Amino acid sequence: MTEMTTLYQYNTLGALMAGLYKGTMTIGELLKHGDMGIGTVDSIDGELIILDGKAYQAKGDKTITELSDDVTVPYAAVVNHRADHRFNQTEKLSADALKAKMEEHFGENLFQSIKITGSFSKMHVRMIPRAEEGVAFVEVASNQPEYIEENVTGTIVGVWTPELFHGVSVAGYHLHFLSDDHVFGGHVLDFELESGEVEIGRVDELQQGFPVNNENFLKAKFNVNELKAAIDTAE
Ligand SMILES: [Zn+2]
């Protein structure tokens, strides 16, 4: 029997866009659901990167910290990554060209887990700056620090989401990066791969968790179209 891969998503990007930033699940709990993934930390204090079962926070001041199990997150998506397709990329490729090449290996209607390990001639990331609950995410993102590093080795982790799930997540790629030396990382805006190994894993099922005890979430009124547009702008 083929092993099933489950993508576990805690809360939704839509809720995050609406300004619900309170951390309501611990890293310890989250890591039970997967060893690779993306997200953010309580008060959207930077980018969450989960690699090899460890959680890292890339903050706007360009620091990376390994997170302890008691730190909380408002939003994350994790998976026990299992590669179905794997290829070595030996020629330099832009992010767009590599994405197109990866898409030759999967259709449009299933989630995929993505892992790219290698040497990047360019890596352009942002870190969402810490914000108070209620300030719209797009507003916070308009002041986000961005950094470009050249010739850095590391790993891109993330998820590709089908169009049908835009709002729950962001349709297309949501990728975070962590350098091998753990000093540089963040939410990937653009990159150029010098050479490396690309892994794509088919996701068989989606498990959706909710902040069931968070009053602000329970009482929130969501304008879905607005939130979808905000995801297009900020993610
Ligand atoms: Zn991100």
PDB file of C-alpha atoms and ligand atoms in Angstrom:
ATOM      1  CA  MET A   1       0.000   0.000   0.000  1.00  0.00           C
ATOM      2  CA  THR A   2       1.218   3.456  -0.800  1.00  0.00           C
ATOM      3  CA  GLU A   3       1.865   5.695   2.141  1.00  0.00           C
ATOM      4  CA  MET A   4      -0.535   8.646   2.445  1.00  0.00           C
ATOM      5  CA  THR A   5       0.869  12.134   2.819  1.00  0.00           C
ATOM      6  CA  THR A   6      -1.181  14.562   4.887  1.00  0.00           C
ATOM      7  CA  LEU A   7      -0.681  18.299   4.774  1.00  0.00           C
ATOM      8  CA  TYR A   8      -1.638  19.767   8.125  1.00  0.00           C
ATOM      9  CA  GLN A   9      -2.658  23.402   8.037  1.00  0.00           C
ATOM     10  CA  TYR A  10      -3.297  25.274  11.255  1.00  0.00           C
ATOM     11  CA  ASN A  11      -5.678  28.173  10.821  1.00  0.00           C
ATOM     12  CA  THR A  12      -5.953  29.857   7.431  1.00  0.00           C
ATOM     13  CA  LEU A  13      -4.068  32.558   5.578  1.00  0.00           C
ATOM     14  CA  GLY A  14      -7.402  34.355   5.207  1.00  0.00           C
ATOM     15  CA  ALA A  15      -7.751  34.672   8.988  1.00  0.00           C
ATOM     16  CA  LEU A  16      -4.163  35.908   9.196  1.00  0.00           C
ATOM     17  CA  MET A  17      -4.862  38.529   6.503  1.00  0.00           C
ATOM     18  CA  ALA A  18      -7.793  39.729   8.635  1.00  0.00           C
ATOM     19  CA  GLY A  19      -5.391  40.614  11.455  1.00  0.00           C
ATOM     20  CA  LEU A  20      -5.776  37.574  13.717  1.00  0.00           C
ATOM     21  CA  TYR A  21      -2.168  37.278  14.849  1.00  0.00           C
ATOM     22  CA  LYS A  22      -2.414  35.682  18.261  1.00  0.00           C
ATOM     23  CA  GLY A  23      -0.420  32.478  18.602  1.00  0.00           C
ATOM     24  CA  THR A  24      -2.825  29.702  19.520  1.00  0.00           C
ATOM     25  CA  MET A  25      -0.909  26.501  18.796  1.00  0.00           C
ATOM     26  CA  THR A  26       2.474  25.559  20.238  1.00  0.00           C
ATOM     27  CA  ILE A  27       5.437  24.570  18.113  1.00  0.00           C
ATOM     28  CA  GLY A  28       5.544  21.315  20.079  1.00  0.00           C
ATOM     29  CA  GLU A  29       2.001  20.456  18.991  1.00  0.00           C
ATOM     30  CA  LEU A  30       2.585  21.628  15.414  1.00  0.00           C
ATOM     31  CA  LEU A  31       5.681  19.459  14.963  1.00  0.00           C
ATOM     32  CA  LYS A  32       3.615  16.356  15.750  1.00  0.00           C
ATOM     33  CA  HIS A  33       1.898  16.943  12.397  1.00  0.00           C
ATOM     34  CA  GLY A  34       4.937  17.339  10.150  1.00  0.00           C
ATOM     35  CA  ASP A  35       8.681  17.859   9.901  1.00  0.00           C
ATOM     36  CA  MET A  36       8.769  20.448   7.116  1.00  0.00           C
ATOM     37  CA  GLY A  37       6.742  23.570   6.556  1.00  0.00           C
ATOM     38  CA  ILE A  38       6.056  27.269   6.733  1.00  0.00           C
ATOM     39  CA  GLY A  39       4.101  29.755   8.807  1.00  0.00           C
ATOM     40  CA  THR A  40       4.539  32.667  11.145  1.00  0.00           C
ATOM     41  CA  VAL A  41       4.967  33.212  14.874  1.00  0.00           C
ATOM     42  CA  ASP A  42       2.731  34.887  17.502  1.00  0.00           C
ATOM     43  CA  SER A  43       2.100  38.572  16.603  1.00  0.00           C
ATOM     44  CA  ILE A  44       3.365  37.757  13.060  1.00  0.00           C
ATOM     45  CA  ASP A  45       6.854  38.244  14.417  1.00  0.00           C
ATOM     46  CA  GLY A  46       8.738  37.079  11.327  1.00  0.00           C
ATOM     47  CA  GLU A  47       8.679  33.939   9.227  1.00  0.00           C
ATOM     48  CA  LEU A  48       8.448  30.376  10.511  1.00  0.00           C
ATOM     49  CA  ILE A  49      10.626  27.813   8.759  1.00  0.00           C
ATOM     50  CA  ILE A  50      10.319  24.140   9.652  1.00  0.00           C
ATOM     51  CA  LEU A  51      13.074  21.897   8.395  1.00  0.00           C
ATOM     52  CA  ASP A  52      14.036  18.389   9.503  1.00  0.00           C
ATOM     53  CA  GLY A  53      11.605  18.572  12.425  1.00  0.00           C
ATOM     54  CA  LYS A  54      13.039  21.788  13.833  1.00  0.00           C
ATOM     55  CA  ALA A  55      11.362  25.202  13.881  1.00  0.00           C
ATOM     56  CA  TYR A  56      13.188  28.442  13.104  1.00  0.00           C
ATOM     57  CA  GLN A  57      12.066  32.059  13.237  1.00  0.00           C
ATOM     58  CA  ALA A  58      13.483  34.541  10.713  1.00  0.00           C
ATOM     59  CA  LYS A  59      12.883  38.029  12.052  1.00  0.00           C
ATOM     60  CA  GLY A  60      12.905  41.408  10.388  1.00  0.00           C
ATOM     61  CA  ASP A  61      16.184  42.328  12.073  1.00  0.00           C
ATOM     62  CA  LYS A  62      17.778  39.543  10.007  1.00  0.00           C
ATOM     63  CA  THR A  63      18.268  37.152  12.902  1.00  0.00           C
ATOM     64  CA  ILE A  64      17.381  33.459  12.943  1.00  0.00           C
ATOM     65  CA  THR A  65      16.413  31.692  16.149  1.00  0.00           C
ATOM     66  CA  GLU A  66      15.580  28.060  16.725  1.00  0.00           C
ATOM     67  CA  LEU A  67      12.229  28.002  18.513  1.00  0.00           C
ATOM     68  CA  SER A  68      11.407  26.040  21.625  1.00  0.00           C
ATOM     69  CA  ASP A  69       8.290  23.877  21.843  1.00  0.00           C
ATOM     70  CA  ASP A  70       6.325  26.389  23.928  1.00  0.00           C
ATOM     71  CA  VAL A  71       6.406  29.208  21.365  1.00  0.00           C
ATOM     72  CA  THR A  72       3.010  29.712  19.720  1.00  0.00           C
ATOM     73  CA  VAL A  73       1.928  30.252  16.126  1.00  0.00           C
ATOM     74  CA  PRO A  74      -1.214  31.820  14.614  1.00  0.00           C
ATOM     75  CA  TYR A  75      -0.760  30.102  11.237  1.00  0.00           C
ATOM     76  CA  ALA A  76       1.352  27.278   9.826  1.00  0.00           C
ATOM     77  CA  ALA A  77       1.321  24.458   7.305  1.00  0.00           C
ATOM     78  CA  VAL A  78       3.425  21.343   7.856  1.00  0.00           C
ATOM     79  CA  VAL A  79       3.867  17.993   6.164  1.00  0.00           C
ATOM     80  CA  ASN A  80       5.954  14.888   6.576  1.00  0.00           C
ATOM     81  CA  HIS A  81       7.629  15.521   3.246  1.00  0.00           C
ATOM     82  CA  ARG A  82       8.096  12.511   0.992  1.00  0.00           C
ATOM     83  CA  ALA A  83       9.502  13.109  -2.501  1.00  0.00           C
ATOM     84  CA  ASP A  84       7.663  11.538  -5.436  1.00  0.00           C
ATOM     85  CA  HIS A  85       9.741  13.367  -8.000  1.00  0.00           C
ATOM     86  CA  ARG A  86      13.327  14.359  -7.574  1.00  0.00           C
ATOM     87  CA  PHE A  87      15.767  15.890 -10.010  1.00  0.00           C
ATOM     88  CA  ASN A  88      19.186  17.417  -9.952  1.00  0.00           C
ATOM     89  CA  GLN A  89      19.364  20.851 -11.462  1.00  0.00           C
ATOM     90  CA  THR A  90      22.880  21.473 -12.720  1.00  0.00           C
ATOM     91  CA  GLU A  91      22.257  24.552 -14.850  1.00  0.00           C
ATOM     92  CA  LYS A  92      21.438  27.919 -13.374  1.00  0.00           C
ATOM     93  CA  LEU A  93      17.689  28.670 -13.449  1.00  0.00           C
ATOM     94  CA  SER A  94      15.527  31.631 -12.474  1.00  0.00           C
ATOM     95  CA  ALA A  95      12.731  31.015  -9.979  1.00  0.00           C
ATOM     96  CA  ASP A  96      10.124  31.279 -12.740  1.00  0.00           C
ATOM     97  CA  ALA A  97      11.937  28.801 -14.972  1.00  0.00           C
ATOM     98  CA  LEU A  98      12.426  26.339 -12.125  1.00  0.00           C
ATOM     99  CA  LYS A  99       8.785  26.648 -11.081  1.00  0.00           C
ATOM    100  CA  ALA A 100       7.690  25.900 -14.657  1.00  0.00           C
ATOM    101  CA  LYS A 101      10.004  22.874 -14.713  1.00  0.00           C
ATOM    102  CA  MET A 102       8.620  21.598 -11.398  1.00  0.00           C
ATOM    103  CA  GLU A 103       5.072  21.994 -12.704  1.00  0.00           C
ATOM    104  CA  GLU A 104       5.807  19.461 -15.436  1.00  0.00           C
ATOM    105  CA  HIS A 105       5.680  16.920 -12.614  1.00  0.00           C
ATOM    106  CA  PHE A 106       2.322  17.749 -11.089  1.00  0.00           C
ATOM    107  CA  GLY A 107      -1.228  18.699 -12.032  1.00  0.00           C
ATOM    108  CA  GLU A 108      -3.242  21.711 -10.969  1.00  0.00           C
ATOM    109  CA  ASN A 109      -5.573  20.234  -8.415  1.00  0.00           C
ATOM    110  CA  LEU A 110      -3.419  18.640  -5.731  1.00  0.00           C
ATOM    111  CA  PHE A 111      -1.287  20.220  -3.030  1.00  0.00           C
ATOM    112  CA  GLN A 112       2.438  19.466  -3.353  1.00  0.00           C
ATOM    113  CA  SER A 113       5.223  19.701  -0.799  1.00  0.00           C
ATOM    114  CA  ILE A 114       8.356  21.322  -2.177  1.00  0.00           C
ATOM    115  CA  LYS A 115      11.963  21.056  -1.023  1.00  0.00           C
ATOM    116  CA  ILE A 116      14.877  22.577  -2.926  1.00  0.00           C
ATOM    117  CA  THR A 117      18.360  22.087  -1.531  1.00  0.00           C
ATOM    118  CA  GLY A 118      21.341  23.693  -3.150  1.00  0.00           C
ATOM    119  CA  SER A 119      23.364  26.710  -3.994  1.00  0.00           C
ATOM    120  CA  PHE A 120      21.505  29.904  -4.827  1.00  0.00           C
ATOM    121  CA  SER A 121      23.177  32.685  -6.786  1.00  0.00           C
ATOM    122  CA  LYS A 122      20.373  34.955  -5.553  1.00  0.00           C
ATOM    123  CA  MET A 123      17.933  34.679  -2.679  1.00  0.00           C
ATOM    124  CA  HIS A 124      15.417  37.472  -2.088  1.00  0.00           C
ATOM    125  CA  VAL A 125      13.387  37.158   1.102  1.00  0.00           C
ATOM    126  CA  ARG A 126      11.127  39.219   3.317  1.00  0.00           C
ATOM    127  CA  MET A 127      10.317  38.909   6.985  1.00  0.00           C
ATOM    128  CA  ILE A 128       6.917  40.127   8.084  1.00  0.00           C
ATOM    129  CA  PRO A 129       7.451  42.586  10.944  1.00  0.00           C
ATOM    130  CA  ARG A 130       5.784  42.034  14.307  1.00  0.00           C
ATOM    131  CA  ALA A 131       2.382  43.714  14.514  1.00  0.00           C
ATOM    132  CA  GLU A 132      -0.520  44.269  16.851  1.00  0.00           C
ATOM    133  CA  GLU A 133      -3.591  42.126  16.363  1.00  0.00           C
ATOM    134  CA  GLY A 134      -6.133  43.872  14.142  1.00  0.00           C
ATOM    135  CA  VAL A 135      -3.780  45.832  11.894  1.00  0.00           C
ATOM    136  CA  ALA A 136      -4.414  44.481   8.377  1.00  0.00           C
ATOM    137  CA  PHE A 137      -1.675  42.182   7.091  1.00  0.00           C
ATOM    138  CA  VAL A 138      -1.317  44.103   3.793  1.00  0.00           C
ATOM    139  CA  GLU A 139      -0.679  47.260   5.784  1.00  0.00           C
ATOM    140  CA  VAL A 140       2.020  45.543   7.850  1.00  0.00           C
ATOM    141  CA  ALA A 141       3.520  43.974   4.712  1.00  0.00           C
ATOM    142  CA  SER A 142       3.827  47.379   3.041  1.00  0.00           C
ATOM    143  CA  ASN A 143       6.637  48.095   5.541  1.00  0.00           C
ATOM    144  CA  GLN A 144       8.283  44.687   5.427  1.00  0.00           C
ATOM    145  CA  PRO A 145      12.073  44.386   5.483  1.00  0.00           C
ATOM    146  CA  GLU A 146      13.462  42.601   2.436  1.00  0.00           C
ATOM    147  CA  TYR A 147      16.946  41.259   1.895  1.00  0.00           C
ATOM    148  CA  ILE A 148      18.801  39.862  -1.080  1.00  0.00           C
ATOM    149  CA  GLU A 149      21.742  37.546  -0.494  1.00  0.00           C
ATOM    150  CA  GLU A 150      24.070  36.272  -3.208  1.00  0.00           C
ATOM    151  CA  ASN A 151      25.766  32.890  -3.375  1.00  0.00           C
ATOM    152  CA  VAL A 152      24.116  31.266  -0.411  1.00  0.00           C
ATOM    153  CA  THR A 153      23.607  27.547   0.197  1.00  0.00           C
ATOM    154  CA  GLY A 154      20.500  26.324   1.924  1.00  0.00           C
ATOM    155  CA  THR A 155      17.040  24.850   1.627  1.00  0.00           C
ATOM    156  CA  ILE A 156      13.728  26.131   0.327  1.00  0.00           C
ATOM    157  CA  VAL A 157      10.747  24.476   1.977  1.00  0.00           C
ATOM    158  CA  GLY A 158       7.101  24.971   1.231  1.00  0.00           C
ATOM    159  CA  VAL A 159       3.851  24.102  -0.372  1.00  0.00           C
ATOM    160  CA  TRP A 160       2.178  24.474  -3.729  1.00  0.00           C
ATOM    161  CA  THR A 161      -1.565  25.078  -3.376  1.00  0.00           C
ATOM    162  CA  PRO A 162      -4.315  24.513  -5.960  1.00  0.00           C
ATOM    163  CA  GLU A 163      -6.387  27.509  -7.057  1.00  0.00           C
ATOM    164  CA  LEU A 164      -9.464  26.005  -5.374  1.00  0.00           C
ATOM    165  CA  PHE A 165      -7.864  26.618  -1.957  1.00  0.00           C
ATOM    166  CA  HIS A 166      -6.885  30.253  -2.435  1.00  0.00           C
ATOM    167  CA  GLY A 167      -8.038  32.012   0.721  1.00  0.00           C
ATOM    168  CA  VAL A 168      -7.471  28.984   2.903  1.00  0.00           C
ATOM    169  CA  SER A 169      -3.883  29.226   1.687  1.00  0.00           C
ATOM    170  CA  VAL A 170      -2.197  31.086  -1.163  1.00  0.00           C
ATOM    171  CA  ALA A 171      -2.747  29.550  -4.613  1.00  0.00           C
ATOM    172  CA  GLY A 172       0.585  28.557  -6.125  1.00  0.00           C
ATOM    173  CA  TYR A 173       3.897  28.483  -4.279  1.00  0.00           C
ATOM    174  CA  HIS A 174       4.429  29.478  -0.650  1.00  0.00           C
ATOM    175  CA  LEU A 175       8.125  29.013   0.011  1.00  0.00           C
ATOM    176  CA  HIS A 176      10.453  29.857   2.888  1.00  0.00           C
ATOM    177  CA  PHE A 177      14.247  29.645   2.904  1.00  0.00           C
ATOM    178  CA  LEU A 178      16.866  28.754   5.490  1.00  0.00           C
ATOM    179  CA  SER A 179      20.596  28.936   4.811  1.00  0.00           C
ATOM    180  CA  ASP A 180      22.760  25.951   5.758  1.00  0.00           C
ATOM    181  CA  ASP A 181      24.558  28.018   8.395  1.00  0.00           C
ATOM    182  CA  HIS A 182      21.192  29.173   9.837  1.00  0.00           C
ATOM    183  CA  VAL A 183      22.047  32.859   9.603  1.00  0.00           C
ATOM    184  CA  PHE A 184      19.830  33.890   6.671  1.00  0.00           C
ATOM    185  CA  GLY A 185      16.245  33.063   5.800  1.00  0.00           C
ATOM    186  CA  GLY A 186      12.683  34.214   5.340  1.00  0.00           C
ATOM    187  CA  HIS A 187       9.642  34.188   3.085  1.00  0.00           C
ATOM    188  CA  VAL A 188      10.904  33.714  -0.480  1.00  0.00           C
ATOM    189  CA  LEU A 189      10.043  36.504  -2.933  1.00  0.00           C
ATOM    190  CA  ASP A 190      12.490  35.516  -5.668  1.00  0.00           C
ATOM    191  CA  PHE A 191      15.605  33.434  -6.212  1.00  0.00           C
ATOM    192  CA  GLU A 192      17.987  32.060  -8.761  1.00  0.00           C
ATOM    193  CA  LEU A 193      19.146  28.465  -8.333  1.00  0.00           C
ATOM    194  CA  GLU A 194      22.764  27.872  -9.256  1.00  0.00           C
ATOM    195  CA  SER A 195      22.527  24.105  -8.798  1.00  0.00           C
ATOM    196  CA  GLY A 196      20.765  21.744  -6.458  1.00  0.00           C
ATOM    197  CA  GLU A 197      18.301  19.002  -5.805  1.00  0.00           C
ATOM    198  CA  VAL A 198      14.597  19.556  -6.293  1.00  0.00           C
ATOM    199  CA  GLU A 199      12.029  17.392  -4.522  1.00  0.00           C
ATOM    200  CA  ILE A 200       8.281  17.383  -5.114  1.00  0.00           C
ATOM    201  CA  GLY A 201       5.888  15.389  -2.946  1.00  0.00           C
ATOM    202  CA  ARG A 202       2.251  14.752  -3.743  1.00  0.00           C
ATOM    203  CA  VAL A 203      -0.144  15.517  -0.911  1.00  0.00           C
ATOM    204  CA  ASP A 204      -2.988  12.991  -0.608  1.00  0.00           C
ATOM    205  CA  GLU A 205      -5.066  14.751   1.997  1.00  0.00           C
ATOM    206  CA  LEU A 206      -5.461  18.071   3.774  1.00  0.00           C
ATOM    207  CA  GLN A 207      -6.101  18.278   7.491  1.00  0.00           C
ATOM    208  CA  GLN A 208      -7.358  21.692   8.590  1.00  0.00           C
ATOM    209  CA  GLY A 209      -6.952  22.804  12.200  1.00  0.00           C
ATOM    210  CA  PHE A 210      -8.760  25.757  13.773  1.00  0.00           C
ATOM    211  CA  PRO A 211      -8.154  28.012  16.810  1.00  0.00           C
ATOM    212  CA  VAL A 212     -11.287  26.689  18.510  1.00  0.00           C
ATOM    213  CA  ASN A 213     -10.698  28.560  21.773  1.00  0.00           C
ATOM    214  CA  ASN A 214      -9.765  31.926  20.314  1.00  0.00           C
ATOM    215  CA  GLU A 215     -12.601  34.405  20.936  1.00  0.00           C
ATOM    216  CA  ASN A 216     -11.416  36.862  18.278  1.00  0.00           C
ATOM    217  CA  PHE A 217     -11.482  34.115  15.651  1.00  0.00           C
ATOM    218  CA  LEU A 218     -14.864  32.807  16.754  1.00  0.00           C
ATOM    219  CA  LYS A 219     -16.430  36.283  16.566  1.00  0.00           C
ATOM    220  CA  ALA A 220     -14.624  37.557  13.465  1.00  0.00           C
ATOM    221  CA  LYS A 221     -16.604  38.564  10.364  1.00  0.00           C
ATOM    222  CA  PHE A 222     -14.585  37.764   7.275  1.00  0.00           C
ATOM    223  CA  ASN A 223     -14.892  39.501   3.933  1.00  0.00           C
ATOM    224  CA  VAL A 224     -13.651  36.604   1.827  1.00  0.00           C
ATOM    225  CA  ASN A 225     -13.143  38.536  -1.413  1.00  0.00           C
ATOM    226  CA  GLU A 226     -11.150  41.224   0.362  1.00  0.00           C
ATOM    227  CA  LEU A 227      -9.014  38.618   2.125  1.00  0.00           C
ATOM    228  CA  LYS A 228      -8.326  36.762  -1.112  1.00  0.00           C
ATOM    229  CA  ALA A 229      -7.207  40.016  -2.707  1.00  0.00           C
ATOM    230  CA  ALA A 230      -5.007  40.719   0.335  1.00  0.00           C
ATOM    231  CA  ILE A 231      -3.322  37.322  -0.090  1.00  0.00           C
ATOM    232  CA  ASP A 232      -2.591  38.185  -3.736  1.00  0.00           C
ATOM    233  CA  THR A 233      -0.942  41.417  -2.626  1.00  0.00           C
ATOM    234  CA  ALA A 234       0.954  40.253   0.460  1.00  0.00           C
ATOM    235  CA  GLU A 235       1.863  36.641  -0.298  1.00  0.00           C
TER     236      GLU A 235
HETATM  237 ZN    ZN B   1       5.485  32.954   4.093  1.00  0.00          ZN
END
